[in-house]
Amino acid sequence: MHEMHEGQVRAMAGTKDGGSGKPVAQRLLATATRLFAERGYDRTSVQEIVEAAGVTKGALYHYFGSKDDLLHEVYGRVLRLQQERLDRFACADAPVEQRLRDAAADVVVTTIENLDDTKIFFRSMHHLAPEKDKQVRAERRRYHERFRALVEEGQRAGVFSSATPADLVVDYHFGSVHHLGTWYREDGPLAPQQVADHLADLLLRALRP
């Protein structure tokens, strides 16, 4: 019975695909992101999302389960991207100062490139159900711990100063990253990579022995 229901949902979603060729889940997520940005998470209904995406409520609940899941995924896809990239930088065959600088710059660029997603999430994360909130915090903690491990590696090697605890170093950098949504503008004087280079250089200067 469950399999039949899933098949029906897929058929219904396909019927209302509108010929765009874009996968239903991707279209739902893009539509929800746009509406959350325009109206706010709490003022956007499931009905408005599915109507704008051109799918059924059954399709939304099949792919995401709830509006809460959509909000989680808005931020989760960015965090997964950043985690994958950080893991590659951390494992690269390069001096620790280069690996940390690359990682520090990359999180700035990827945040700016997905600024709507991060702004939506930090503005609306208090709406998450407790279990989703716990999951997101665990995912962010894993990212910060991986970043902190690079700082600690450099401190043990004497490449970075140990005067400031690694936890505070991480908070210092990510405080700047999380603040990007309040001031960065696409039509401003600095391109994403320029902002990234400035903030990464500030971090490396702060860690200089």
JSON list of C-alpha atoms in Angstrom, two decimals:
[
{"chain": "A", "resi": 1, "resn": "MET", "atom": "CA", "xyz": [0.00, 0.00, 0.00]},
{"chain": "A", "resi": 2, "resn": "HIS", "atom": "CA", "xyz": [2.84, 2.34, 0.88]},
{"chain": "A", "resi": 3, "resn": "GLU", "atom": "CA", "xyz": [4.55, 1.61, -2.46]},
{"chain": "A", "resi": 4, "resn": "MET", "atom": "CA", "xyz": [1.35, 2.30, -4.33]},
{"chain": "A", "resi": 5, "resn": "HIS", "atom": "CA", "xyz": [0.99, 5.63, -2.52]},
{"chain": "A", "resi": 6, "resn": "GLU", "atom": "CA", "xyz": [4.54, 6.65, -3.43]},
{"chain": "A", "resi": 7, "resn": "GLY", "atom": "CA", "xyz": [3.93, 5.75, -7.05]},
{"chain": "A", "resi": 8, "resn": "GLN", "atom": "CA", "xyz": [0.77, 7.82, -7.07]},
{"chain": "A", "resi": 9, "resn": "VAL", "atom": "CA", "xyz": [2.63, 10.76, -5.58]},
{"chain": "A", "resi": 10, "resn": "ARG", "atom": "CA", "xyz": [5.32, 10.55, -8.24]},
{"chain": "A", "resi": 11, "resn": "ALA", "atom": "CA", "xyz": [2.71, 10.33, -10.97]},
{"chain": "A", "resi": 12, "resn": "MET", "atom": "CA", "xyz": [0.85, 13.34, -9.55]},
{"chain": "A", "resi": 13, "resn": "ALA", "atom": "CA", "xyz": [4.07, 15.32, -9.28]},
{"chain": "A", "resi": 14, "resn": "GLY", "atom": "CA", "xyz": [4.98, 14.44, -12.85]},
{"chain": "A", "resi": 15, "resn": "THR", "atom": "CA", "xyz": [1.57, 15.47, -14.10]},
{"chain": "A", "resi": 16, "resn": "LYS", "atom": "CA", "xyz": [2.08, 18.96, -12.72]},
{"chain": "A", "resi": 17, "resn": "ASP", "atom": "CA", "xyz": [5.70, 19.23, -13.77]},
{"chain": "A", "resi": 18, "resn": "GLY", "atom": "CA", "xyz": [4.81, 21.88, -16.32]},
{"chain": "A", "resi": 19, "resn": "GLY", "atom": "CA", "xyz": [7.36, 20.47, -18.76]},
{"chain": "A", "resi": 20, "resn": "SER", "atom": "CA", "xyz": [10.19, 22.36, -17.11]},
{"chain": "A", "resi": 21, "resn": "GLY", "atom": "CA", "xyz": [12.33, 19.25, -16.76]},
{"chain": "A", "resi": 22, "resn": "LYS", "atom": "CA", "xyz": [13.54, 20.41, -13.34]},
{"chain": "A", "resi": 23, "resn": "PRO", "atom": "CA", "xyz": [13.20, 17.68, -10.67]},
{"chain": "A", "resi": 24, "resn": "VAL", "atom": "CA", "xyz": [10.20, 18.22, -8.42]},
{"chain": "A", "resi": 25, "resn": "ALA", "atom": "CA", "xyz": [12.23, 18.30, -5.19]},
{"chain": "A", "resi": 26, "resn": "GLN", "atom": "CA", "xyz": [14.62, 20.86, -6.67]},
{"chain": "A", "resi": 27, "resn": "ARG", "atom": "CA", "xyz": [11.76, 23.03, -7.86]},
{"chain": "A", "resi": 28, "resn": "LEU", "atom": "CA", "xyz": [10.03, 22.86, -4.49]},
{"chain": "A", "resi": 29, "resn": "LEU", "atom": "CA", "xyz": [13.21, 23.87, -2.70]},
{"chain": "A", "resi": 30, "resn": "ALA", "atom": "CA", "xyz": [13.91, 26.75, -5.08]},
{"chain": "A", "resi": 31, "resn": "THR", "atom": "CA", "xyz": [10.34, 28.00, -4.75]},
{"chain": "A", "resi": 32, "resn": "ALA", "atom": "CA", "xyz": [10.35, 27.74, -0.97]},
{"chain": "A", "resi": 33, "resn": "THR", "atom": "CA", "xyz": [13.66, 29.60, -0.77]},
{"chain": "A", "resi": 34, "resn": "ARG", "atom": "CA", "xyz": [12.29, 32.43, -2.90]},
{"chain": "A", "resi": 35, "resn": "LEU", "atom": "CA", "xyz": [9.07, 32.70, -0.90]},
{"chain": "A", "resi": 36, "resn": "PHE", "atom": "CA", "xyz": [10.84, 32.48, 2.47]},
{"chain": "A", "resi": 37, "resn": "ALA", "atom": "CA", "xyz": [13.14, 35.30, 1.34]},
{"chain": "A", "resi": 38, "resn": "GLU", "atom": "CA", "xyz": [10.28, 37.46, 0.08]},
{"chain": "A", "resi": 39, "resn": "ARG", "atom": "CA", "xyz": [7.66, 36.85, 2.77]},
{"chain": "A", "resi": 40, "resn": "GLY", "atom": "CA", "xyz": [9.40, 35.19, 5.69]},
{"chain": "A", "resi": 41, "resn": "TYR", "atom": "CA", "xyz": [9.17, 31.55, 6.73]},
{"chain": "A", "resi": 42, "resn": "ASP", "atom": "CA", "xyz": [6.31, 32.01, 9.18]},
{"chain": "A", "resi": 43, "resn": "ARG", "atom": "CA", "xyz": [4.20, 33.98, 6.67]},
{"chain": "A", "resi": 44, "resn": "THR", "atom": "CA", "xyz": [4.57, 31.42, 3.87]},
{"chain": "A", "resi": 45, "resn": "SER", "atom": "CA", "xyz": [2.07, 28.57, 3.78]},
{"chain": "A", "resi": 46, "resn": "VAL", "atom": "CA", "xyz": [2.53, 25.08, 2.34]},
{"chain": "A", "resi": 47, "resn": "GLN", "atom": "CA", "xyz": [-0.33, 25.83, -0.05]},
{"chain": "A", "resi": 48, "resn": "GLU", "atom": "CA", "xyz": [1.48, 28.91, -1.41]},
{"chain": "A", "resi": 49, "resn": "ILE", "atom": "CA", "xyz": [4.66, 26.88, -1.93]},
{"chain": "A", "resi": 50, "resn": "VAL", "atom": "CA", "xyz": [3.01, 24.07, -3.86]},
{"chain": "A", "resi": 51, "resn": "GLU", "atom": "CA", "xyz": [0.92, 26.44, -5.98]},
{"chain": "A", "resi": 52, "resn": "ALA", "atom": "CA", "xyz": [3.98, 28.50, -6.92]},
{"chain": "A", "resi": 53, "resn": "ALA", "atom": "CA", "xyz": [5.98, 25.32, -7.66]},
{"chain": "A", "resi": 54, "resn": "GLY", "atom": "CA", "xyz": [3.14, 23.79, -9.68]},
{"chain": "A", "resi": 55, "resn": "VAL", "atom": "CA", "xyz": [2.99, 20.53, -7.73]},
{"chain": "A", "resi": 56, "resn": "THR", "atom": "CA", "xyz": [0.64, 18.88, -5.26]},
{"chain": "A", "resi": 57, "resn": "LYS", "atom": "CA", "xyz": [0.81, 18.90, -1.48]},
{"chain": "A", "resi": 58, "resn": "GLY", "atom": "CA", "xyz": [1.34, 15.16, -1.73]},
{"chain": "A", "resi": 59, "resn": "ALA", "atom": "CA", "xyz": [4.52, 15.76, -3.69]},
{"chain": "A", "resi": 60, "resn": "LEU", "atom": "CA", "xyz": [5.86, 18.16, -1.07]},
{"chain": "A", "resi": 61, "resn": "TYR", "atom": "CA", "xyz": [5.12, 15.76, 1.77]},
{"chain": "A", "resi": 62, "resn": "HIS", "atom": "CA", "xyz": [6.68, 12.92, -0.19]},
{"chain": "A", "resi": 63, "resn": "TYR", "atom": "CA", "xyz": [9.97, 14.71, -0.74]},
{"chain": "A", "resi": 64, "resn": "PHE", "atom": "CA", "xyz": [10.25, 16.83, 2.39]},
{"chain": "A", "resi": 65, "resn": "GLY", "atom": "CA", "xyz": [7.63, 15.72, 4.90]},
{"chain": "A", "resi": 66, "resn": "SER", "atom": "CA", "xyz": [6.88, 19.22, 6.19]},
{"chain": "A", "resi": 67, "resn": "LYS", "atom": "CA", "xyz": [7.59, 22.91, 5.78]},
{"chain": "A", "resi": 68, "resn": "ASP", "atom": "CA", "xyz": [10.03, 22.46, 8.66]},
{"chain": "A", "resi": 69, "resn": "ASP", "atom": "CA", "xyz": [11.99, 19.99, 6.54]},
{"chain": "A", "resi": 70, "resn": "LEU", "atom": "CA", "xyz": [12.16, 22.54, 3.72]},
{"chain": "A", "resi": 71, "resn": "LEU", "atom": "CA", "xyz": [13.69, 25.14, 6.05]},
{"chain": "A", "resi": 72, "resn": "HIS", "atom": "CA", "xyz": [16.18, 22.57, 7.29]},
{"chain": "A", "resi": 73, "resn": "GLU", "atom": "CA", "xyz": [17.15, 21.67, 3.73]},
{"chain": "A", "resi": 74, "resn": "VAL", "atom": "CA", "xyz": [17.59, 25.33, 2.69]},
{"chain": "A", "resi": 75, "resn": "TYR", "atom": "CA", "xyz": [20.51, 25.58, 5.09]},
{"chain": "A", "resi": 76, "resn": "GLY", "atom": "CA", "xyz": [21.50, 21.91, 5.01]},
{"chain": "A", "resi": 77, "resn": "ARG", "atom": "CA", "xyz": [22.46, 21.93, 1.33]},
{"chain": "A", "resi": 78, "resn": "VAL", "atom": "CA", "xyz": [24.84, 24.87, 1.93]},
{"chain": "A", "resi": 79, "resn": "LEU", "atom": "CA", "xyz": [26.34, 23.28, 5.02]},
{"chain": "A", "resi": 80, "resn": "ARG", "atom": "CA", "xyz": [26.89, 19.98, 3.20]},
{"chain": "A", "resi": 81, "resn": "LEU", "atom": "CA", "xyz": [28.68, 21.80, 0.39]},
{"chain": "A", "resi": 82, "resn": "GLN", "atom": "CA", "xyz": [30.87, 23.66, 2.86]},
{"chain": "A", "resi": 83, "resn": "GLN", "atom": "CA", "xyz": [31.64, 20.49, 4.83]},
{"chain": "A", "resi": 84, "resn": "GLU", "atom": "CA", "xyz": [32.68, 18.60, 1.69]},
{"chain": "A", "resi": 85, "resn": "ARG", "atom": "CA", "xyz": [34.94, 21.45, 0.62]},
{"chain": "A", "resi": 86, "resn": "LEU", "atom": "CA", "xyz": [36.45, 21.87, 4.09]},
{"chain": "A", "resi": 87, "resn": "ASP", "atom": "CA", "xyz": [37.22, 18.16, 4.26]},
{"chain": "A", "resi": 88, "resn": "ARG", "atom": "CA", "xyz": [39.08, 18.42, 0.93]},
{"chain": "A", "resi": 89, "resn": "PHE", "atom": "CA", "xyz": [41.09, 21.44, 2.08]},
{"chain": "A", "resi": 90, "resn": "ALA", "atom": "CA", "xyz": [41.91, 19.83, 5.42]},
{"chain": "A", "resi": 91, "resn": "CYS", "atom": "CA", "xyz": [43.20, 16.65, 3.72]},
{"chain": "A", "resi": 92, "resn": "ALA", "atom": "CA", "xyz": [45.20, 18.43, 1.01]},
{"chain": "A", "resi": 93, "resn": "ASP", "atom": "CA", "xyz": [48.93, 17.94, 0.67]},
{"chain": "A", "resi": 94, "resn": "ALA", "atom": "CA", "xyz": [49.89, 21.48, 1.66]},
{"chain": "A", "resi": 95, "resn": "PRO", "atom": "CA", "xyz": [51.30, 23.33, 4.69]},
{"chain": "A", "resi": 96, "resn": "VAL", "atom": "CA", "xyz": [48.75, 23.82, 7.45]},
{"chain": "A", "resi": 97, "resn": "GLU", "atom": "CA", "xyz": [48.76, 27.60, 7.05]},
{"chain": "A", "resi": 98, "resn": "GLN", "atom": "CA", "xyz": [47.79, 27.22, 3.37]},
{"chain": "A", "resi": 99, "resn": "ARG", "atom": "CA", "xyz": [45.09, 24.68, 4.17]},
{"chain": "A", "resi": 100, "resn": "LEU", "atom": "CA", "xyz": [43.60, 26.93, 6.86]},
{"chain": "A", "resi": 101, "resn": "ARG", "atom": "CA", "xyz": [43.72, 30.00, 4.64]},
{"chain": "A", "resi": 102, "resn": "ASP", "atom": "CA", "xyz": [42.04, 28.14, 1.77]},
{"chain": "A", "resi": 103, "resn": "ALA", "atom": "CA", "xyz": [39.32, 26.86, 4.09]},
{"chain": "A", "resi": 104, "resn": "ALA", "atom": "CA", "xyz": [38.82, 30.27, 5.71]},
{"chain": "A", "resi": 105, "resn": "ALA", "atom": "CA", "xyz": [38.44, 31.98, 2.33]},
{"chain": "A", "resi": 106, "resn": "ASP", "atom": "CA", "xyz": [36.22, 29.27, 0.88]},
{"chain": "A", "resi": 107, "resn": "VAL", "atom": "CA", "xyz": [33.58, 29.47, 3.61]},
{"chain": "A", "resi": 108, "resn": "VAL", "atom": "CA", "xyz": [33.28, 33.21, 2.91]},
{"chain": "A", "resi": 109, "resn": "VAL", "atom": "CA", "xyz": [32.82, 32.69, -0.84]},
{"chain": "A", "resi": 110, "resn": "THR", "atom": "CA", "xyz": [30.31, 29.85, -0.46]},
{"chain": "A", "resi": 111, "resn": "THR", "atom": "CA", "xyz": [28.34, 31.84, 2.13]},
{"chain": "A", "resi": 112, "resn": "ILE", "atom": "CA", "xyz": [28.13, 34.88, -0.17]},
{"chain": "A", "resi": 113, "resn": "GLU", "atom": "CA", "xyz": [27.17, 32.69, -3.14]},
{"chain": "A", "resi": 114, "resn": "ASN", "atom": "CA", "xyz": [24.31, 31.28, -1.04]},
{"chain": "A", "resi": 115, "resn": "LEU", "atom": "CA", "xyz": [23.54, 34.40, 0.96]},
{"chain": "A", "resi": 116, "resn": "ASP", "atom": "CA", "xyz": [19.75, 34.17, 0.64]},
{"chain": "A", "resi": 117, "resn": "ASP", "atom": "CA", "xyz": [19.82, 30.64, 2.04]},
{"chain": "A", "resi": 118, "resn": "THR", "atom": "CA", "xyz": [21.95, 31.54, 5.04]},
{"chain": "A", "resi": 119, "resn": "LYS", "atom": "CA", "xyz": [19.98, 34.73, 5.77]},
{"chain": "A", "resi": 120, "resn": "ILE", "atom": "CA", "xyz": [16.69, 32.82, 5.64]},
{"chain": "A", "resi": 121, "resn": "PHE", "atom": "CA", "xyz": [18.00, 30.17, 7.97]},
{"chain": "A", "resi": 122, "resn": "PHE", "atom": "CA", "xyz": [19.51, 32.38, 10.65]},
{"chain": "A", "resi": 123, "resn": "ARG", "atom": "CA", "xyz": [16.42, 34.56, 10.57]},
{"chain": "A", "resi": 124, "resn": "SER", "atom": "CA", "xyz": [14.07, 31.59, 10.90]},
{"chain": "A", "resi": 125, "resn": "MET", "atom": "CA", "xyz": [15.95, 28.77, 12.64]},
{"chain": "A", "resi": 126, "resn": "HIS", "atom": "CA", "xyz": [13.99, 29.37, 15.86]},
{"chain": "A", "resi": 127, "resn": "HIS", "atom": "CA", "xyz": [10.97, 27.93, 14.02]},
{"chain": "A", "resi": 128, "resn": "LEU", "atom": "CA", "xyz": [12.64, 24.52, 13.70]},
{"chain": "A", "resi": 129, "resn": "ALA", "atom": "CA", "xyz": [11.24, 21.67, 15.74]},
{"chain": "A", "resi": 130, "resn": "PRO", "atom": "CA", "xyz": [13.54, 20.66, 18.63]},
{"chain": "A", "resi": 131, "resn": "GLU", "atom": "CA", "xyz": [14.85, 17.53, 16.92]},
{"chain": "A", "resi": 132, "resn": "LYS", "atom": "CA", "xyz": [15.66, 19.43, 13.71]},
{"chain": "A", "resi": 133, "resn": "ASP", "atom": "CA", "xyz": [17.32, 22.21, 15.70]},
{"chain": "A", "resi": 134, "resn": "LYS", "atom": "CA", "xyz": [19.45, 19.63, 17.49]},
{"chain": "A", "resi": 135, "resn": "GLN", "atom": "CA", "xyz": [20.44, 18.01, 14.18]},
{"chain": "A", "resi": 136, "resn": "VAL", "atom": "CA", "xyz": [21.46, 21.33, 12.61]},
{"chain": "A", "resi": 137, "resn": "ARG", "atom": "CA", "xyz": [23.52, 22.31, 15.63]},
{"chain": "A", "resi": 138, "resn": "ALA", "atom": "CA", "xyz": [25.31, 18.96, 15.49]},
{"chain": "A", "resi": 139, "resn": "GLU", "atom": "CA", "xyz": [26.06, 19.45, 11.79]},
{"chain": "A", "resi": 140, "resn": "ARG", "atom": "CA", "xyz": [27.42, 22.96, 12.39]},
{"chain": "A", "resi": 141, "resn": "ARG", "atom": "CA", "xyz": [29.46, 21.71, 15.35]},
{"chain": "A", "resi": 142, "resn": "ARG", "atom": "CA", "xyz": [31.09, 19.05, 13.15]},
{"chain": "A", "resi": 143, "resn": "TYR", "atom": "CA", "xyz": [32.07, 21.74, 10.65]},
{"chain": "A", "resi": 144, "resn": "HIS", "atom": "CA", "xyz": [33.50, 24.05, 13.32]},
{"chain": "A", "resi": 145, "resn": "GLU", "atom": "CA", "xyz": [35.40, 21.18, 14.95]},
{"chain": "A", "resi": 146, "resn": "ARG", "atom": "CA", "xyz": [37.03, 20.26, 11.63]},
{"chain": "A", "resi": 147, "resn": "PHE", "atom": "CA", "xyz": [38.03, 23.90, 11.13]},
{"chain": "A", "resi": 148, "resn": "ARG", "atom": "CA", "xyz": [39.31, 24.13, 14.72]},
{"chain": "A", "resi": 149, "resn": "ALA", "atom": "CA", "xyz": [41.43, 21.01, 14.17]},
{"chain": "A", "resi": 150, "resn": "LEU", "atom": "CA", "xyz": [43.40, 22.92, 11.50]},
{"chain": "A", "resi": 151, "resn": "VAL", "atom": "CA", "xyz": [44.04, 25.77, 13.93]},
{"chain": "A", "resi": 152, "resn": "GLU", "atom": "CA", "xyz": [45.14, 23.32, 16.63]},
{"chain": "A", "resi": 153, "resn": "GLU", "atom": "CA", "xyz": [47.42, 21.49, 14.19]},
{"chain": "A", "resi": 154, "resn": "GLY", "atom": "CA", "xyz": [49.18, 24.74, 13.37]},
{"chain": "A", "resi": 155, "resn": "GLN", "atom": "CA", "xyz": [49.43, 25.69, 17.03]},
{"chain": "A", "resi": 156, "resn": "ARG", "atom": "CA", "xyz": [51.02, 22.35, 17.92]},
{"chain": "A", "resi": 157, "resn": "ALA", "atom": "CA", "xyz": [53.52, 22.77, 15.10]},
{"chain": "A", "resi": 158, "resn": "GLY", "atom": "CA", "xyz": [54.41, 26.28, 16.24]},
{"chain": "A", "resi": 159, "resn": "VAL", "atom": "CA", "xyz": [53.19, 27.76, 12.94]},
{"chain": "A", "resi": 160, "resn": "PHE", "atom": "CA", "xyz": [50.34, 29.57, 14.70]},
{"chain": "A", "resi": 161, "resn": "SER", "atom": "CA", "xyz": [50.37, 31.43, 17.98]},
{"chain": "A", "resi": 162, "resn": "SER", "atom": "CA", "xyz": [48.84, 29.59, 20.92]},
{"chain": "A", "resi": 163, "resn": "ALA", "atom": "CA", "xyz": [48.13, 32.82, 22.80]},
{"chain": "A", "resi": 164, "resn": "THR", "atom": "CA", "xyz": [44.44, 32.62, 21.83]},
{"chain": "A", "resi": 165, "resn": "PRO", "atom": "CA", "xyz": [42.50, 29.37, 22.39]},
{"chain": "A", "resi": 166, "resn": "ALA", "atom": "CA", "xyz": [41.53, 27.66, 19.15]},
{"chain": "A", "resi": 167, "resn": "ASP", "atom": "CA", "xyz": [37.82, 27.85, 20.05]},
{"chain": "A", "resi": 168, "resn": "LEU", "atom": "CA", "xyz": [37.99, 31.64, 20.20]},
{"chain": "A", "resi": 169, "resn": "VAL", "atom": "CA", "xyz": [39.89, 31.77, 16.91]},
{"chain": "A", "resi": 170, "resn": "VAL", "atom": "CA", "xyz": [37.08, 29.80, 15.25]},
{"chain": "A", "resi": 171, "resn": "ASP", "atom": "CA", "xyz": [34.40, 32.01, 16.83]},
{"chain": "A", "resi": 172, "resn": "TYR", "atom": "CA", "xyz": [36.29, 35.09, 15.63]},
{"chain": "A", "resi": 173, "resn": "HIS", "atom": "CA", "xyz": [36.28, 33.97, 12.01]},
{"chain": "A", "resi": 174, "resn": "PHE", "atom": "CA", "xyz": [32.76, 32.58, 11.89]},
{"chain": "A", "resi": 175, "resn": "GLY", "atom": "CA", "xyz": [31.39, 35.63, 13.64]},
{"chain": "A", "resi": 176, "resn": "SER", "atom": "CA", "xyz": [32.55, 37.57, 10.57]},
{"chain": "A", "resi": 177, "resn": "VAL", "atom": "CA", "xyz": [31.12, 34.96, 8.21]},
{"chain": "A", "resi": 178, "resn": "HIS", "atom": "CA", "xyz": [27.68, 34.93, 9.87]},
{"chain": "A", "resi": 179, "resn": "HIS", "atom": "CA", "xyz": [27.60, 38.73, 9.78]},
{"chain": "A", "resi": 180, "resn": "LEU", "atom": "CA", "xyz": [27.99, 38.85, 5.97]},
{"chain": "A", "resi": 181, "resn": "GLY", "atom": "CA", "xyz": [24.25, 38.81, 5.42]},
{"chain": "A", "resi": 182, "resn": "THR", "atom": "CA", "xyz": [23.84, 42.14, 7.22]},
{"chain": "A", "resi": 183, "resn": "TRP", "atom": "CA", "xyz": [26.17, 44.16, 5.00]},
{"chain": "A", "resi": 184, "resn": "TYR", "atom": "CA", "xyz": [27.35, 42.37, 1.84]},
{"chain": "A", "resi": 185, "resn": "ARG", "atom": "CA", "xyz": [25.76, 43.58, -1.41]},
{"chain": "A", "resi": 186, "resn": "GLU", "atom": "CA", "xyz": [26.29, 42.15, -4.89]},
{"chain": "A", "resi": 187, "resn": "ASP", "atom": "CA", "xyz": [26.61, 45.66, -6.32]},
{"chain": "A", "resi": 188, "resn": "GLY", "atom": "CA", "xyz": [29.12, 46.71, -3.66]},
{"chain": "A", "resi": 189, "resn": "PRO", "atom": "CA", "xyz": [32.79, 47.54, -4.23]},
{"chain": "A", "resi": 190, "resn": "LEU", "atom": "CA", "xyz": [34.16, 44.10, -3.26]},
{"chain": "A", "resi": 191, "resn": "ALA", "atom": "CA", "xyz": [33.72, 40.83, -5.14]},
{"chain": "A", "resi": 192, "resn": "PRO", "atom": "CA", "xyz": [33.15, 37.67, -3.06]},
{"chain": "A", "resi": 193, "resn": "GLN", "atom": "CA", "xyz": [36.74, 36.48, -3.52]},
{"chain": "A", "resi": 194, "resn": "GLN", "atom": "CA", "xyz": [38.10, 39.87, -2.42]},
{"chain": "A", "resi": 195, "resn": "VAL", "atom": "CA", "xyz": [36.06, 39.75, 0.78]},
{"chain": "A", "resi": 196, "resn": "ALA", "atom": "CA", "xyz": [37.22, 36.17, 1.30]},
{"chain": "A", "resi": 197, "resn": "ASP", "atom": "CA", "xyz": [40.88, 37.11, 0.84]},
{"chain": "A", "resi": 198, "resn": "HIS", "atom": "CA", "xyz": [40.63, 40.01, 3.28]},
{"chain": "A", "resi": 199, "resn": "LEU", "atom": "CA", "xyz": [38.96, 37.94, 6.01]},
{"chain": "A", "resi": 200, "resn": "ALA", "atom": "CA", "xyz": [41.28, 34.97, 5.53]},
{"chain": "A", "resi": 201, "resn": "ASP", "atom": "CA", "xyz": [44.32, 37.27, 5.71]},
{"chain": "A", "resi": 202, "resn": "LEU", "atom": "CA", "xyz": [42.95, 38.85, 8.91]},
{"chain": "A", "resi": 203, "resn": "LEU", "atom": "CA", "xyz": [42.65, 35.40, 10.44]},
{"chain": "A", "resi": 204, "resn": "LEU", "atom": "CA", "xyz": [46.20, 34.39, 9.46]},
{"chain": "A", "resi": 205, "resn": "ARG", "atom": "CA", "xyz": [47.60, 37.67, 10.79]},
{"chain": "A", "resi": 206, "resn": "ALA", "atom": "CA", "xyz": [45.80, 37.09, 14.10]},
{"chain": "A", "resi": 207, "resn": "LEU", "atom": "CA", "xyz": [47.45, 33.67, 14.35]},
{"chain": "A", "resi": 208, "resn": "ARG", "atom": "CA", "xyz": [50.95, 34.85, 13.48]},
{"chain": "A", "resi": 209, "resn": "PRO", "atom": "CA", "xyz": [53.43, 33.79, 16.22]}
]
